[in-house]
Steps between C-alpha positions, in 0.01 A plus 500: 500500500687805623231764442547842356844657521535791739461843348820701555292818478302389804820415687639845420175671603508319836861603566439862398186512714694361795770765468247781465278384785785451745653834401169683550358324804791317660566134549250438778211652310573300186301181453450235235151644446640849453771377265244310293270802479787731401621250237150452361498126564314271735633408841513138380732604216747637753467196727567265206839668468585575864429341837536823696543875486866447586554290188344767278722764659805277455430462128434872464827589671701237311365637171578854610856408601563314176380794294634793700822405675816497291769241448765768452830473318675832556848360450580492870373261769456789744311701239284200414406436861446870569269527198302194606469616862412857403215374279393245762501755782308751288239232426469432873379857550182418305277205431789252501574582863134470597476161330828375649386592850169323432682186391705505819178525702348207311820296533523534877196282558538261207826308457393348168423845362832630635681227303305597188599867545860393547501284186302724264601850608809504718719229341497656151607837646769327707632325189525832320706648784715185512573549129590867554728412790674229298627780275653674804720217621675390181743329486452383862253211540195602701371199693127427526486574873689826455277601208186427704636705788573796270150479351363500855704816564326660203143404579506486880525878538238552231240282674582647841464855372195413289316369804600771746632808316421488127588866446864419576523285185663776297735511203780602739434197718498279187839641395656442845363148518622416149847637574527304824376168365697509173809596699452191716440286191817628335725481804362211698450475873 
């Protein structure tokens, strides 16, 4: 017997409550109890779905990214990457940045959680960039190690700036980064 199916409306309410609570009060002040109260559900309802506050935040951010960050097709690899980075950097100026920094904090002390963040949030974004970069190198074959390195060149500066200087994540910075990385993808070494 598998019990009652989960109510997607409750799942959505929990994720929306998480976003709102963290945006209003910050990551540290958010709690499972606060999320439950804001969502209008019991604490046990939240704990049946999530083991920790970090897991709720991860789901909230993954849902936000899936619904708000583009998979652009502007007709040019540089334009595609610039559009993606511009939207990503703009999102980092708000709740997305707050949640990403919170996930980093949670990941530092919990290797299993860090792997979950990598698999559920970071890998899908990396795959999108890998796809965009594949358009930049044609007809040259972009090896897996080279592609991974180029993706690191995209996201390394974002995470560094997000943690220490989020205001510097501007559209101009996105454009420069996209131009540099797609140039490397197109020309090699």
